[in-house]
Amino acid sequence: MVVWPVLDRNTTRSTVVKPRNWSEKNLGQWCRNFTVNQHTQCPQASAFHQFDCCGPHETDCCFAIQGWVIVILTILGCCSTIILVFSALLKLNLICPVAYRSPAKPAAYTGIQDPE
């Protein structure tokens, strides 16, 4: 059975200023560990990066790239590699070989002929 410590609910000693509106609110996530009584608020993330809780007590903030960014970059990298390999194979005529043809000789002009 886990016994959680009783938290002090007295907010008059808090040094954090309560925001008055949404523009003042810090939307960074909290890394909390009530066992060791450590709390850290991470900087606000964006659509491309985030902050994960890390460290020995999971109370430190570590930079991390969003999962969807990693997936998109992986797909783009794989597609680019496949395109480069196939274009090199086509250029070297190793796949879909094209038979070599000598350039066609231009037709000799014989002038206007009278119908007979």
PDB file of C-alpha atoms in Angstrom:
ATOM      1  CA  MET A   1       0.000   0.000   0.000  1.00  0.00           C
ATOM      2  CA  VAL A   2       1.285   3.447  -0.922  1.00  0.00           C
ATOM      3  CA  VAL A   3       0.860   6.306   1.508  1.00  0.00           C
ATOM      4  CA  TRP A   4       1.084   9.722  -0.083  1.00  0.00           C
ATOM      5  CA  PRO A   5       2.260  12.671   1.980  1.00  0.00           C
ATOM      6  CA  VAL A   6      -0.277  15.284   2.991  1.00  0.00           C
ATOM      7  CA  LEU A   7       0.346  18.355   0.871  1.00  0.00           C
ATOM      8  CA  ASP A   8       0.279  21.843   2.278  1.00  0.00           C
ATOM      9  CA  ARG A   9      -2.683  23.611   0.687  1.00  0.00           C
ATOM     10  CA  ASN A  10      -1.698  27.047   1.973  1.00  0.00           C
ATOM     11  CA  THR A  11      -1.247  29.183  -1.138  1.00  0.00           C
ATOM     12  CA  THR A  12      -0.472  32.436   0.679  1.00  0.00           C
ATOM     13  CA  ARG A  13       3.214  31.468   0.862  1.00  0.00           C
ATOM     14  CA  SER A  14       3.424  30.766  -2.859  1.00  0.00           C
ATOM     15  CA  THR A  15       5.791  32.995  -4.831  1.00  0.00           C
ATOM     16  CA  VAL A  16       4.114  32.206  -8.139  1.00  0.00           C
ATOM     17  CA  VAL A  17       1.867  34.995  -9.392  1.00  0.00           C
ATOM     18  CA  LYS A  18      -1.506  33.724 -10.514  1.00  0.00           C
ATOM     19  CA  PRO A  19      -2.211  34.682 -14.149  1.00  0.00           C
ATOM     20  CA  ARG A  20      -5.123  37.016 -14.798  1.00  0.00           C
ATOM     21  CA  ASN A  21      -5.820  35.851 -18.391  1.00  0.00           C
ATOM     22  CA  TRP A  22      -4.762  33.199 -20.921  1.00  0.00           C
ATOM     23  CA  SER A  23      -1.993  35.326 -22.460  1.00  0.00           C
ATOM     24  CA  GLU A  24      -0.201  35.439 -19.079  1.00  0.00           C
ATOM     25  CA  LYS A  25      -0.598  31.708 -18.434  1.00  0.00           C
ATOM     26  CA  ASN A  26       2.503  29.559 -18.879  1.00  0.00           C
ATOM     27  CA  LEU A  27       1.391  26.408 -20.670  1.00  0.00           C
ATOM     28  CA  GLY A  28       4.588  24.437 -20.047  1.00  0.00           C
ATOM     29  CA  GLN A  29       4.084  21.054 -18.443  1.00  0.00           C
ATOM     30  CA  TRP A  30       5.031  20.339 -14.855  1.00  0.00           C
ATOM     31  CA  CYS A  31       7.535  17.659 -13.884  1.00  0.00           C
ATOM     32  CA  ARG A  32       6.487  16.721 -10.368  1.00  0.00           C
ATOM     33  CA  ASN A  33       7.675  14.190  -7.846  1.00  0.00           C
ATOM     34  CA  PHE A  34       5.756  14.400  -4.591  1.00  0.00           C
ATOM     35  CA  THR A  35       7.932  11.760  -2.943  1.00  0.00           C
ATOM     36  CA  VAL A  36      11.030  13.978  -2.975  1.00  0.00           C
ATOM     37  CA  ASN A  37       8.945  17.189  -3.055  1.00  0.00           C
ATOM     38  CA  GLN A  38      10.479  18.564  -6.265  1.00  0.00           C
ATOM     39  CA  HIS A  39       8.429  20.406  -8.860  1.00  0.00           C
ATOM     40  CA  THR A  40       9.746  21.958 -12.073  1.00  0.00           C
ATOM     41  CA  GLN A  41       7.783  23.729 -14.769  1.00  0.00           C
ATOM     42  CA  CYS A  42       9.173  23.221 -18.256  1.00  0.00           C
ATOM     43  CA  PRO A  43       9.210  25.930 -20.943  1.00  0.00           C
ATOM     44  CA  GLN A  44       6.275  26.003 -23.302  1.00  0.00           C
ATOM     45  CA  ALA A  45       6.481  23.539 -26.194  1.00  0.00           C
ATOM     46  CA  SER A  46       5.602  24.145 -29.833  1.00  0.00           C
ATOM     47  CA  ALA A  47       4.079  22.078 -32.622  1.00  0.00           C
ATOM     48  CA  PHE A  48       7.543  20.742 -33.485  1.00  0.00           C
ATOM     49  CA  HIS A  49       9.189  20.175 -30.094  1.00  0.00           C
ATOM     50  CA  GLN A  50       8.240  19.297 -26.539  1.00  0.00           C
ATOM     51  CA  PHE A  51       9.828  18.883 -23.138  1.00  0.00           C
ATOM     52  CA  ASP A  52       9.836  15.512 -21.410  1.00  0.00           C
ATOM     53  CA  CYS A  53      10.436  14.856 -17.734  1.00  0.00           C
ATOM     54  CA  CYS A  54      13.803  13.228 -17.157  1.00  0.00           C
ATOM     55  CA  GLY A  55      16.551  12.949 -14.584  1.00  0.00           C
ATOM     56  CA  PRO A  56      16.930  10.717 -11.556  1.00  0.00           C
ATOM     57  CA  HIS A  57      13.633  11.871 -10.025  1.00  0.00           C
ATOM     58  CA  GLU A  58      11.844  12.706 -13.306  1.00  0.00           C
ATOM     59  CA  THR A  59      11.778  16.374 -12.291  1.00  0.00           C
ATOM     60  CA  ASP A  60      14.148  17.810 -14.924  1.00  0.00           C
ATOM     61  CA  CYS A  61      13.022  19.071 -18.333  1.00  0.00           C
ATOM     62  CA  CYS A  62      14.625  17.535 -21.421  1.00  0.00           C
ATOM     63  CA  PHE A  63      14.180  18.759 -24.997  1.00  0.00           C
ATOM     64  CA  ALA A  64      12.489  16.285 -27.355  1.00  0.00           C
ATOM     65  CA  ILE A  65      11.160  16.412 -30.904  1.00  0.00           C
ATOM     66  CA  GLN A  66       7.454  15.721 -31.407  1.00  0.00           C
ATOM     67  CA  GLY A  67       6.682  12.191 -32.573  1.00  0.00           C
ATOM     68  CA  TRP A  68       4.923  13.244 -35.766  1.00  0.00           C
ATOM     69  CA  VAL A  69       7.991  15.258 -36.836  1.00  0.00           C
ATOM     70  CA  ILE A  70      10.186  12.168 -36.458  1.00  0.00           C
ATOM     71  CA  VAL A  71       7.730  10.082 -38.508  1.00  0.00           C
ATOM     72  CA  ILE A  72       7.511  12.671 -41.319  1.00  0.00           C
ATOM     73  CA  LEU A  73      11.306  13.115 -41.466  1.00  0.00           C
ATOM     74  CA  THR A  74      11.797   9.341 -41.560  1.00  0.00           C
ATOM     75  CA  ILE A  75       9.298   8.947 -44.409  1.00  0.00           C
ATOM     76  CA  LEU A  76      10.886  11.819 -46.365  1.00  0.00           C
ATOM     77  CA  GLY A  77      14.363  10.383 -45.830  1.00  0.00           C
ATOM     78  CA  CYS A  78      13.326   6.902 -46.986  1.00  0.00           C
ATOM     79  CA  CYS A  79      11.525   8.247 -50.065  1.00  0.00           C
ATOM     80  CA  SER A  80      14.491  10.458 -50.976  1.00  0.00           C
ATOM     81  CA  THR A  81      16.905   7.534 -50.655  1.00  0.00           C
ATOM     82  CA  ILE A  82      14.722   5.292 -52.825  1.00  0.00           C
ATOM     83  CA  ILE A  83      14.379   8.015 -55.470  1.00  0.00           C
ATOM     84  CA  LEU A  84      18.136   8.632 -55.550  1.00  0.00           C
ATOM     85  CA  VAL A  85      18.946   4.913 -55.849  1.00  0.00           C
ATOM     86  CA  PHE A  86      16.450   4.307 -58.653  1.00  0.00           C
ATOM     87  CA  SER A  87      17.451   7.445 -60.556  1.00  0.00           C
ATOM     88  CA  ALA A  88      21.108   6.347 -60.385  1.00  0.00           C
ATOM     89  CA  LEU A  89      20.176   2.849 -61.595  1.00  0.00           C
ATOM     90  CA  LEU A  90      18.171   4.339 -64.467  1.00  0.00           C
ATOM     91  CA  LYS A  91      20.974   6.739 -65.372  1.00  0.00           C
ATOM     92  CA  LEU A  92      23.501   3.879 -65.425  1.00  0.00           C
ATOM     93  CA  ASN A  93      21.056   1.886 -67.586  1.00  0.00           C
ATOM     94  CA  LEU A  94      21.066  -1.005 -65.090  1.00  0.00           C
ATOM     95  CA  ILE A  95      17.287  -1.263 -64.847  1.00  0.00           C
ATOM     96  CA  CYS A  96      14.828  -0.784 -67.703  1.00  0.00           C
ATOM     97  CA  PRO A  97      17.638  -0.820 -70.284  1.00  0.00           C
ATOM     98  CA  VAL A  98      17.107   1.200 -73.418  1.00  0.00           C
ATOM     99  CA  ALA A  99      18.640  -0.285 -76.566  1.00  0.00           C
ATOM    100  CA  TYR A 100      21.268   1.961 -78.100  1.00  0.00           C
ATOM    101  CA  ARG A 101      20.181   3.433 -81.402  1.00  0.00           C
ATOM    102  CA  SER A 102      22.333   5.412 -83.747  1.00  0.00           C
ATOM    103  CA  PRO A 103      20.991   8.833 -84.533  1.00  0.00           C
ATOM    104  CA  ALA A 104      18.758   8.868 -87.593  1.00  0.00           C
ATOM    105  CA  LYS A 105      20.260  10.352 -90.738  1.00  0.00           C
ATOM    106  CA  PRO A 106      18.356  13.311 -92.077  1.00  0.00           C
ATOM    107  CA  ALA A 107      16.466  12.622 -95.291  1.00  0.00           C
ATOM    108  CA  ALA A 108      18.033  14.074 -98.411  1.00  0.00           C
ATOM    109  CA  TYR A 109      15.998  16.829-100.019  1.00  0.00           C
ATOM    110  CA  THR A 110      15.173  16.008-103.605  1.00  0.00           C
ATOM    111  CA  GLY A 111      13.289  19.144-104.457  1.00  0.00           C
ATOM    112  CA  ILE A 112       9.785  19.486-105.810  1.00  0.00           C
ATOM    113  CA  GLN A 113       8.878  16.724-108.191  1.00  0.00           C
ATOM    114  CA  ASP A 114       6.477  17.138-111.094  1.00  0.00           C
ATOM    115  CA  PRO A 115       3.517  14.823-110.982  1.00  0.00           C
ATOM    116  CA  GLU A 116       3.529  12.562-113.991  1.00  0.00           C
TER     117      GLU A 116
END
